[in-house]
Short mmCIF file of C-alpha atoms and ligand atoms in Angstrom, two decimals:
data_model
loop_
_atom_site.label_atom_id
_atom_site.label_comp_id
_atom_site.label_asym_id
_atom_site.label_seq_id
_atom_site.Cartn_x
_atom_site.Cartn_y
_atom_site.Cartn_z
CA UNK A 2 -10.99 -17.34 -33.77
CA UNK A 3 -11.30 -14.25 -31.22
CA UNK A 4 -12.13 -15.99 -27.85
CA UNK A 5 -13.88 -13.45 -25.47
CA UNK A 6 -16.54 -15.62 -23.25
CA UNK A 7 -13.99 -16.29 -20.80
CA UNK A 8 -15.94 -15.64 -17.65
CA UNK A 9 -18.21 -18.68 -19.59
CA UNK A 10 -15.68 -21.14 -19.66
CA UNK A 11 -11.65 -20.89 -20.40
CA UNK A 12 -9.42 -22.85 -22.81
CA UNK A 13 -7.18 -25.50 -20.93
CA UNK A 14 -4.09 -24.60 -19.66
CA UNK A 15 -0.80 -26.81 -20.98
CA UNK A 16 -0.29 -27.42 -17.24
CA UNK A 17 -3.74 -28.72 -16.92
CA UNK A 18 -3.52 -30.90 -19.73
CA UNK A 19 -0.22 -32.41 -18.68
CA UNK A 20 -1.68 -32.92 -15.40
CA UNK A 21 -4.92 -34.49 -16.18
CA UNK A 22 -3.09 -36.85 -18.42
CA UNK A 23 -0.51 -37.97 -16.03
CA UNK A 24 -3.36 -38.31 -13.21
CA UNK A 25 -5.23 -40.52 -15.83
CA UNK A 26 -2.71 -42.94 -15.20
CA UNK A 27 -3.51 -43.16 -11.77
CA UNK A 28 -6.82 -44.89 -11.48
CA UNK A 29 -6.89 -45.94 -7.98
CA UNK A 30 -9.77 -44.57 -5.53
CA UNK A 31 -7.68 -42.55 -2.94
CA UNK A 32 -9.77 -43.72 -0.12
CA UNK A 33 -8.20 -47.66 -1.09
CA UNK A 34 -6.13 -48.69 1.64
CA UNK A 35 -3.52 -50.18 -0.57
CA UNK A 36 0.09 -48.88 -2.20
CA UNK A 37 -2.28 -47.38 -5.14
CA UNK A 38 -5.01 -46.10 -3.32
CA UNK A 39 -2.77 -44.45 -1.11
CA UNK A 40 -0.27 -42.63 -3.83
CA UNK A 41 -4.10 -41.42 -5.40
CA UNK A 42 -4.61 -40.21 -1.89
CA UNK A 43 -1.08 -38.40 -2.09
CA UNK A 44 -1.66 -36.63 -5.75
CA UNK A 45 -4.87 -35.33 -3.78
CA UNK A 46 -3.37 -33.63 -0.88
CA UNK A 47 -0.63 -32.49 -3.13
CA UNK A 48 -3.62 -30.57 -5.25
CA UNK A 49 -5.18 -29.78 -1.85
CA UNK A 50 -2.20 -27.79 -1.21
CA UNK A 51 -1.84 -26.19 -3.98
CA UNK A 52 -5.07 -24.60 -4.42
CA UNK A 53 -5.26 -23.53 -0.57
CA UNK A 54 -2.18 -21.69 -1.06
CA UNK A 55 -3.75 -19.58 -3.70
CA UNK A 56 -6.86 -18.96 -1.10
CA UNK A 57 -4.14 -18.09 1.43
CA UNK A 58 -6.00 -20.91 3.90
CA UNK A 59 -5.32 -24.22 4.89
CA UNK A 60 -5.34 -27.79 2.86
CA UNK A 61 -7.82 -28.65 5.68
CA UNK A 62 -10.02 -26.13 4.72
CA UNK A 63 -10.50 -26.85 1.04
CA UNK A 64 -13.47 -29.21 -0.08
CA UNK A 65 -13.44 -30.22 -3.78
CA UNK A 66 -16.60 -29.99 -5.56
CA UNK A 67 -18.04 -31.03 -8.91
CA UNK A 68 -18.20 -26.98 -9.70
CA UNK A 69 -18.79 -23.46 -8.78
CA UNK A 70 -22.98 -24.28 -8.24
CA UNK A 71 -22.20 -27.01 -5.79
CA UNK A 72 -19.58 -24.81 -3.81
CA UNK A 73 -22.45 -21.98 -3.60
CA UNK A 74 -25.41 -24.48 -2.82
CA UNK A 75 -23.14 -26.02 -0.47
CA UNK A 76 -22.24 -22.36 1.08
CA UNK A 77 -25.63 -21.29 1.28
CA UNK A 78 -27.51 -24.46 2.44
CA UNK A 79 -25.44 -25.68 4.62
CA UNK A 80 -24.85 -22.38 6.82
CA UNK A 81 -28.75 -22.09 6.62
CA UNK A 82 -29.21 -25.66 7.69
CA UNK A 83 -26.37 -25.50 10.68
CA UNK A 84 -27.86 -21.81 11.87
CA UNK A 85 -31.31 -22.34 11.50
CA UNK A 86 -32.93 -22.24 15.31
CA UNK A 87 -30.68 -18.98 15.44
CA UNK A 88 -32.39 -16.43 12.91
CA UNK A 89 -34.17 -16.18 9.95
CA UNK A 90 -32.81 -14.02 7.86
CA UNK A 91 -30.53 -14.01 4.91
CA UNK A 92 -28.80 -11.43 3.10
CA UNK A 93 -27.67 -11.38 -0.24
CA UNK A 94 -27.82 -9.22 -3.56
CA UNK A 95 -30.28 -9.23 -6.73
CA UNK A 96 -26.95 -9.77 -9.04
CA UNK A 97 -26.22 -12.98 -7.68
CA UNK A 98 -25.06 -15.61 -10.07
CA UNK A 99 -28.18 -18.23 -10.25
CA UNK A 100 -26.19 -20.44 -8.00
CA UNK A 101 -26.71 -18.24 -5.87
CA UNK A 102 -30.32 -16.55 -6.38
CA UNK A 103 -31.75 -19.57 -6.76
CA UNK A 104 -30.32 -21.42 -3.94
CA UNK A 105 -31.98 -18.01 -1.68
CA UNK A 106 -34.73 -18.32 -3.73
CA UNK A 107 -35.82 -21.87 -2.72
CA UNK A 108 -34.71 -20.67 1.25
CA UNK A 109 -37.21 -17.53 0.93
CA UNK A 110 -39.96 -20.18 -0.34
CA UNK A 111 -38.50 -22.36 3.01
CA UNK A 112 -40.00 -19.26 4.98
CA UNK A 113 -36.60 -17.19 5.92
CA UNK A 114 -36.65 -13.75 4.91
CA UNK A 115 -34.57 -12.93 2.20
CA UNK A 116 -32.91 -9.44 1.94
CA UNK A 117 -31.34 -8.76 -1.24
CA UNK A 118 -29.25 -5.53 -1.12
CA UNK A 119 -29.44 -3.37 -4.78
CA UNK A 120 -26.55 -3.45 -6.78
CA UNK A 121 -27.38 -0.04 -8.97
CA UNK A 122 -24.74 1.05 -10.93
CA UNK A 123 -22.44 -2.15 -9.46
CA UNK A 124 -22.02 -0.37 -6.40
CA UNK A 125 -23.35 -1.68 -2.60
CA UNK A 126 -24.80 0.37 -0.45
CA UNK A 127 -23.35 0.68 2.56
CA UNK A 128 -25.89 2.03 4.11
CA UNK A 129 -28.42 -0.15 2.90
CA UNK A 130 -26.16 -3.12 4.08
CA UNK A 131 -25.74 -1.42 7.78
CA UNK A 132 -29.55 -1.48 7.67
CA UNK A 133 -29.84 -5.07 6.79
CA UNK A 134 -27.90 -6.30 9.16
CA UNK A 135 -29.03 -4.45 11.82
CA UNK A 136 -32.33 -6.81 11.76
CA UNK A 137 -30.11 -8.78 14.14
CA UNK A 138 -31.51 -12.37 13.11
CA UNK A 139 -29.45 -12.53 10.59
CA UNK A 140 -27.79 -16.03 9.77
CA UNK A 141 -26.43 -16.31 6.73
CA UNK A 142 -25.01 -13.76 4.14
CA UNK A 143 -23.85 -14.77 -0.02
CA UNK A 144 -22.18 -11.51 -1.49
CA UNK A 145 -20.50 -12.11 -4.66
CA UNK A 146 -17.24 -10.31 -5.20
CA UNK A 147 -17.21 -10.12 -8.57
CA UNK A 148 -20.65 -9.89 -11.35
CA UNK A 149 -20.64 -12.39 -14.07
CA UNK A 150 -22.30 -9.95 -16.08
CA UNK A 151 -21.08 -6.42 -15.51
CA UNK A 152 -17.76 -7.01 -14.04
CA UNK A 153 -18.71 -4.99 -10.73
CA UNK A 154 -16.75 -5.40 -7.97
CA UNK A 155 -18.30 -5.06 -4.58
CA UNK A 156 -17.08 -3.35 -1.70
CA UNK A 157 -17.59 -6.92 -0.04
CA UNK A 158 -14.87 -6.88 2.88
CA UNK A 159 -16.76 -3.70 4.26
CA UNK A 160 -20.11 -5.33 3.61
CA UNK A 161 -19.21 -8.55 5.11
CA UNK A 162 -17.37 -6.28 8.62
CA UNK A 163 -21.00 -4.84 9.11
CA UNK A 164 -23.42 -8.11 8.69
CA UNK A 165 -20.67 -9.85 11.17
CA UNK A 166 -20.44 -6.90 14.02
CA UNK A 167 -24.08 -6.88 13.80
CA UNK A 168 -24.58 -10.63 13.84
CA UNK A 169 -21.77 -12.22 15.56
CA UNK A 170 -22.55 -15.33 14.79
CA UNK A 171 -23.59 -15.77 11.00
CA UNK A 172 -21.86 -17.41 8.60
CA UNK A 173 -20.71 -15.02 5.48
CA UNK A 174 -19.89 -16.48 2.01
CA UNK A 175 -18.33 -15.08 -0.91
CA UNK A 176 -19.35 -16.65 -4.45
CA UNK A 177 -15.43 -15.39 -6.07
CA UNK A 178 -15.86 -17.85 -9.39
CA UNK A 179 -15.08 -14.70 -11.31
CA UNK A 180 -12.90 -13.44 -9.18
CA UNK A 181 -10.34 -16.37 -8.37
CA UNK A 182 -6.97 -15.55 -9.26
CA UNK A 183 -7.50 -12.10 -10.81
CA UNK A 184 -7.23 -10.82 -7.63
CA UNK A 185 -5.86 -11.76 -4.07
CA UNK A 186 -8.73 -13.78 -2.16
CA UNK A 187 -8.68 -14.62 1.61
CA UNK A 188 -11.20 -14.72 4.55
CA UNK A 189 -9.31 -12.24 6.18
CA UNK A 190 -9.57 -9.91 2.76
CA UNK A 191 -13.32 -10.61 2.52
CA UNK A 192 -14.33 -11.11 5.95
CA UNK A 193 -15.51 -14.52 5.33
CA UNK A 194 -15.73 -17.99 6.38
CA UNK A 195 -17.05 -19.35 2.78
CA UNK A 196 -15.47 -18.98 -0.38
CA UNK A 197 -16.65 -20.32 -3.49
CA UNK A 198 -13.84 -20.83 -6.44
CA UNK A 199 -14.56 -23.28 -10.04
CA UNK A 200 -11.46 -24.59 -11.98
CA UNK A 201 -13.13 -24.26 -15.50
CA UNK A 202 -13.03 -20.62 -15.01
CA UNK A 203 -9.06 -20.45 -14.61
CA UNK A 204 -7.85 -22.55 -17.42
CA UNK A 205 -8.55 -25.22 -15.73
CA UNK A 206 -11.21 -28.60 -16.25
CA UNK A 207 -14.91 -28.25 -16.00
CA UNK A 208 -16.40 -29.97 -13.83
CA UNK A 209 -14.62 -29.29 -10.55
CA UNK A 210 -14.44 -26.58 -7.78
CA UNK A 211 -13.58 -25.82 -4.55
CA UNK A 212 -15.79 -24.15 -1.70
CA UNK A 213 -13.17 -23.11 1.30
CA UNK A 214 -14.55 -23.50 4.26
CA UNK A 215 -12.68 -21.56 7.32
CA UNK A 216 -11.27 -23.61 10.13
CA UNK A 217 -13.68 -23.77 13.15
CA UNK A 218 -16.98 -22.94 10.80
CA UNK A 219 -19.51 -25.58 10.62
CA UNK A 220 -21.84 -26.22 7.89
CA UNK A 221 -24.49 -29.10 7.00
CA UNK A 222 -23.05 -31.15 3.96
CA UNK A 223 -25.86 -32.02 1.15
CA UNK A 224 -23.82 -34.90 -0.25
CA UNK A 225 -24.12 -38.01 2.60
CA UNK A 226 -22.12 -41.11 1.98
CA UNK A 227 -18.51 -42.29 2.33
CA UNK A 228 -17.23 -39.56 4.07
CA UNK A 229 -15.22 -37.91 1.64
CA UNK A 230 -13.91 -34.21 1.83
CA UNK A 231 -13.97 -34.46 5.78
CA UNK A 232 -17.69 -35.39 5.69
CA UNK A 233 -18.60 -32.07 3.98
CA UNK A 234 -18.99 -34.06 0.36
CA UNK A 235 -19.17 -37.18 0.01
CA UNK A 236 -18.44 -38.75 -3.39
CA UNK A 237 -15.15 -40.48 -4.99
CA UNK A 238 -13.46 -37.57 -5.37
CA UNK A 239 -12.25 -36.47 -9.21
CA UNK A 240 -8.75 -37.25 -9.01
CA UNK A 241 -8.31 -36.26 -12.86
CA UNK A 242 -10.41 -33.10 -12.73
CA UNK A 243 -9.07 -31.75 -9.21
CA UNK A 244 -5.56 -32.60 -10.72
CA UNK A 245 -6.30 -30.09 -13.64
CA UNK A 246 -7.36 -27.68 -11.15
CA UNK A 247 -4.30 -27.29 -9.01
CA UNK A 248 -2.26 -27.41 -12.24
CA UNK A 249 -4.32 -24.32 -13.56
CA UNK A 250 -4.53 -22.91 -10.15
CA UNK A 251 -0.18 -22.85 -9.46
CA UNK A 252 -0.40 -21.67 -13.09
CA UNK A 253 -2.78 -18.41 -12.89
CA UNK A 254 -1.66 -17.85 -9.06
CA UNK A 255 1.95 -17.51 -10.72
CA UNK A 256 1.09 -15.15 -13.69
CA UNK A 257 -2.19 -13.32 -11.59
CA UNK A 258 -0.51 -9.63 -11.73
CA UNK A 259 0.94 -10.10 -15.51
CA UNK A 260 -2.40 -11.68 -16.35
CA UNK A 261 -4.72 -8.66 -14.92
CA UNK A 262 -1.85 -6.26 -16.56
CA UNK A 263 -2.71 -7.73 -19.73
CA UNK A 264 -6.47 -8.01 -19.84
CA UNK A 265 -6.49 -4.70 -18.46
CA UNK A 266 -4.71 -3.23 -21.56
CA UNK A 267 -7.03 -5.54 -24.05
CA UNK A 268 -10.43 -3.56 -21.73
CA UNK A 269 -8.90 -0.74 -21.88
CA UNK A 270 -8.30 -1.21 -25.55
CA UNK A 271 -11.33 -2.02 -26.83
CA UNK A 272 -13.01 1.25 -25.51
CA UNK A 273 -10.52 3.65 -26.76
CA UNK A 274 -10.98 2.11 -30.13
CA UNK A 275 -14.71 2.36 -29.84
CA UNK A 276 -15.03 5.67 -27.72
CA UNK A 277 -15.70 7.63 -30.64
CA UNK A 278 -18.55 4.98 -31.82
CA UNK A 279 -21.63 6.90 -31.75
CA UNK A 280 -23.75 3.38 -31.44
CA UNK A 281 -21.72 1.60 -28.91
CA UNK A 282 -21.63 2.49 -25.36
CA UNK A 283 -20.07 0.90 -22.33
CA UNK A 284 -21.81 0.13 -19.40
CA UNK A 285 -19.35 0.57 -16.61
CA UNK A 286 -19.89 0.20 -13.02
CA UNK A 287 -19.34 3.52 -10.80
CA UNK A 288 -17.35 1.30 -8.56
CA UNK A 289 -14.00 -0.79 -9.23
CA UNK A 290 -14.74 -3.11 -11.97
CA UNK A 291 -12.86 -6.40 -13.25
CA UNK A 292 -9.86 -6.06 -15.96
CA UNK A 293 -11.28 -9.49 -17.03
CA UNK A 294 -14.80 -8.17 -18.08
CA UNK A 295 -16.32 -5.51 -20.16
CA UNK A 296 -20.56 -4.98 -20.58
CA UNK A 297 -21.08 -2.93 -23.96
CA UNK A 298 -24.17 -2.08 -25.59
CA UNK A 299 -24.57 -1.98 -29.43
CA UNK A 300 -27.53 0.61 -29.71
CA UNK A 301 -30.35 -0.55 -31.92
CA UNK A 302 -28.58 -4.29 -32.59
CA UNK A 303 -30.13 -6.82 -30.28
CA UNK A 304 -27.49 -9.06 -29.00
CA UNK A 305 -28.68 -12.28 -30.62
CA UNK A 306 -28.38 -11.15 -33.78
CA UNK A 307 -24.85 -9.32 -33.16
CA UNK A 308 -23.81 -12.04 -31.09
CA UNK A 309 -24.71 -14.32 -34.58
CA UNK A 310 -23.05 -11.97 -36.94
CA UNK A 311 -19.63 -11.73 -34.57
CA UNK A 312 -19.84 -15.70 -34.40
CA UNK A 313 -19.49 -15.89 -38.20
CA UNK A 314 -16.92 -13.15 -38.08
CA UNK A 315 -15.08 -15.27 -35.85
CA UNK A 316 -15.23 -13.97 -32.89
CA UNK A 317 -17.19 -15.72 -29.54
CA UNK A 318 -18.67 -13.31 -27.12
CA UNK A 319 -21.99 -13.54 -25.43
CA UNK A 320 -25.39 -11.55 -24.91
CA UNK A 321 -24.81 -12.11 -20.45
CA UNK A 322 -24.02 -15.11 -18.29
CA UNK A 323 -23.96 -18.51 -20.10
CA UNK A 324 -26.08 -19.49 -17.48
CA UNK A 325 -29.09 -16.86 -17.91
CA UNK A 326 -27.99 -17.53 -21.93
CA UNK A 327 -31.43 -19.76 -22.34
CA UNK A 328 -33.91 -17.44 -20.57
CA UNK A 329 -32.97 -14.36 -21.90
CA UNK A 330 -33.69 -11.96 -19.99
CA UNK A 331 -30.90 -10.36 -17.10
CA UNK A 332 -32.37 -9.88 -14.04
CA UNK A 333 -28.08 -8.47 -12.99
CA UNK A 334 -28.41 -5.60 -16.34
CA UNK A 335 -31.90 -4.64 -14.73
CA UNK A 336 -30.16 -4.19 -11.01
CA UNK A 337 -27.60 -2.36 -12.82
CA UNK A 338 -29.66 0.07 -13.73
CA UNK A 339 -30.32 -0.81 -17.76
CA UNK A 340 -33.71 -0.22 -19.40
CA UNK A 341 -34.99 -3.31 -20.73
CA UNK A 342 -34.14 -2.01 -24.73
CA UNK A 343 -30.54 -1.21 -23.06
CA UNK A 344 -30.51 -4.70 -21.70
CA UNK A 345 -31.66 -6.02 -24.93
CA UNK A 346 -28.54 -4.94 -26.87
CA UNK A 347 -25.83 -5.64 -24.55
CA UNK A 348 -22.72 -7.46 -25.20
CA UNK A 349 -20.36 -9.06 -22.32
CA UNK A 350 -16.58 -9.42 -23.19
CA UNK A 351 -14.45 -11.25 -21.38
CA UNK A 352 -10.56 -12.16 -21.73
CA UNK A 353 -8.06 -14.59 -20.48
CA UNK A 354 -4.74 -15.12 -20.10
CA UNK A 355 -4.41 -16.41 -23.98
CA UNK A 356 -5.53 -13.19 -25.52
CA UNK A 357 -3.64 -10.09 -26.72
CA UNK A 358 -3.52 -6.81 -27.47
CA UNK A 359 -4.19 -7.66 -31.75
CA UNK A 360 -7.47 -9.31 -30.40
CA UNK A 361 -8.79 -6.24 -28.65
CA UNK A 362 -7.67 -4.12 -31.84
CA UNK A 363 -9.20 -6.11 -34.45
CA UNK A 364 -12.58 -6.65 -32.40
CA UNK A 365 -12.65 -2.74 -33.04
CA UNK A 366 -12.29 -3.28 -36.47
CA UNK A 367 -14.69 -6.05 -36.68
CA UNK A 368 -17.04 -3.76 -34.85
CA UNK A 369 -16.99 -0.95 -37.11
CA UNK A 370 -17.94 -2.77 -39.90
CA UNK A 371 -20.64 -4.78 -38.51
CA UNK A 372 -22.27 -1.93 -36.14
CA UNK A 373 -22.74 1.54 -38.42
N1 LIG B 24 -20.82 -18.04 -9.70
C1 LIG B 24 -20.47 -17.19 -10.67
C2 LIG B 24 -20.26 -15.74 -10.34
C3 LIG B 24 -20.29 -17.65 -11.98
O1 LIG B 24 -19.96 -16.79 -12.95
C4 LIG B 24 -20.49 -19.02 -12.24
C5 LIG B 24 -20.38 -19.54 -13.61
O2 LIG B 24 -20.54 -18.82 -14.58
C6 LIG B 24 -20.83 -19.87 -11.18
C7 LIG B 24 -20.99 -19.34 -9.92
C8 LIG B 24 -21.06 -21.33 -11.39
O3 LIG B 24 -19.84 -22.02 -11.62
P1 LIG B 24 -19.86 -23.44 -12.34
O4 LIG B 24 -20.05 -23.19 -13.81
O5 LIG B 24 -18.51 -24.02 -12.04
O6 LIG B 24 -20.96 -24.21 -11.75
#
């Protein structure tokens, strides 16, 4: 089997595996105050550690979560919630991941304005964002770094620099799921205080993520209850899951550059063995894009029924996000710029640190023979 739907989900890492099963042995609740409940409490910090060192931040400001959604609900939400009597406005983009978009969504329907910037062609605006910001009421702001969809990467850092000089006080969050440990993260690189990572994304468990929240920056939890995660999320915390994470996490932080070398020569590829395909066309963004993902359209194929015909030749890719897999239509292709006929027969790839250079070639020759 070909696996490329790895912004979807990833394969488990060894070191995850070998982590998650050691960590299995240690049941205890690391809130017990008893020998076993404290070395449970110890294996946590240790994973705390580790995955703040890949966000260049603080143990103290990582809060586990159950996933990537709950870090961005969290994000959003909670900055909303802790800002309110300040402003009413929020920026964000129409790409968002539906973590995001519909977390806005149900804060536009709250009464706050809602500015989402245009993503056309993957690129911001800068202009555009000076303008939003400019409002001046602004209180909260959720660019992604990296689309789910197209592989865009935003010019977020300068984005973020001119929402906070024109509104000092907001809180800025980053939804980076796609973007963890392909690339360096920090709030310093993004000019954020909220960054939103998910394990299952980087070889690591599902079920589990991190939103890092910068020291000093207060936000309203959603979770109430024990306490847990410094009162930002409360909840038993998944020792076996987070344990899987940091495992991943040490893993991809250690082999980020060889990893992005690599799925860089697997995009790069795949479109010099289709360039000359007079059906297929790539749809890449005028900006920097992702090594890790590549949007291609099969003209006159709708992607359910190529995405179908690759399955059975082996090979998993998919017609968008898994997420937006159900409803079908994109609303990110449409802010891209795609008709919807364009839309209709696009294909997302997406690689990982398990695939190789054979993959990329013999998706080419898969492709020829099933697109003429
Ligand atoms: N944000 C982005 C950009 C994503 O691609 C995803 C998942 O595909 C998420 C958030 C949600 O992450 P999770 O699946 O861990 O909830």
């Amino acid at each position: 089997m070909i696996y490329f739907d790895n912004s979807a989900t990833t394969p488990l890492c060894p070191e995850a595996k070998d982590a998650m099963t050691a960590a299995m042995e240690q049941f205890a609740n690391p809130s017990s105050v008893h020998r076993a409940g404290f070395e449970a409490h110890q294996r946590l910090e240790e994973a705390r550690k580790t995955v703040a060192k890949t966000l260049s931040c603080s143990p103290e400001e990582i809060c586990f979560t159950s996933c990537g959604t709950e870090a961005d609900n969290l994000a959003l939400l909670g900055a909303v919630r802790a800002l309110r009597r300040r402003g009413n406005t929020v920026i964000t983009t129409d790409s968002e991941h539906p973590a995001v978009a519909e977390t806005a969504k149900a804060l536009e329907q709250e009464g706050l304005t809602l500015i989402r910037l245009k993503t056309r062609g993957g690129v911001l605006d800068l202009q555009e964002v000076k303008n939003a910001a400019a409002k001046g009421d602004v209180i909260a702001a959720s660019l992604m770094h990296t689309n789910n969809e197209t592989g865009a990467v935003y010019a977020v850092a300068e984005a973020n620099r001119c929402i906070r000089e024109a509104n000092p006080n907001a809180l800025i969050h980053c939804d980076c799921v796609q973007s963890y440990l392909k690339t360096p993260l920090s709030f310093s690189l993004l000019n954020a205080d909220l960054i939103s990572v998910s394990a299952h994304k980087i070889h690591g468990p599902k079920g589990v993520g991190a939103l890092a929240v910068k020291k000093g920056v207060r936000i309203v939890p959603r979770l109430l209850g024990g306490g847990q995660e410094k009162a930002l999320r409360s909840g038993t915390e998944n020792t076996v899951g987070i344990a899987g994470f940091a495992a991943a996490a040490k893993a991809g932080w250690e082999g980020m550059q060889e990893n992005a070398k690599r799925a860089r020569e697997i995009k790069e590829a795949v479109c010099r063995g289709l360039r000359d395909h007079k059906k297929i066309f790539f749809n890449l963004p005028l900006g920097e894009s992702s090594p890790y993902i590549l949007s291609m359209q099969a003209q006159g194929y709708k992607s359910e029924v190529l995405l179908r015909m690759y399955s059975d030749a082996g090979i998993c890719v998919s017609a968008g996000s898994a997420c937006s897999a159900k409803t079908g239509k994109s609303p990110v292709l449409k802010a891209f710029g795609l008709s919807d006929r364009e839309a209709d027969c696009t294909l997302r790839l997406s690689f990982g640190a398990q695939n190789t250079l054979e993959e990329a070639e013999e998706f080419c020759r898969v492709t020829r023979t099933l697109v003429r």
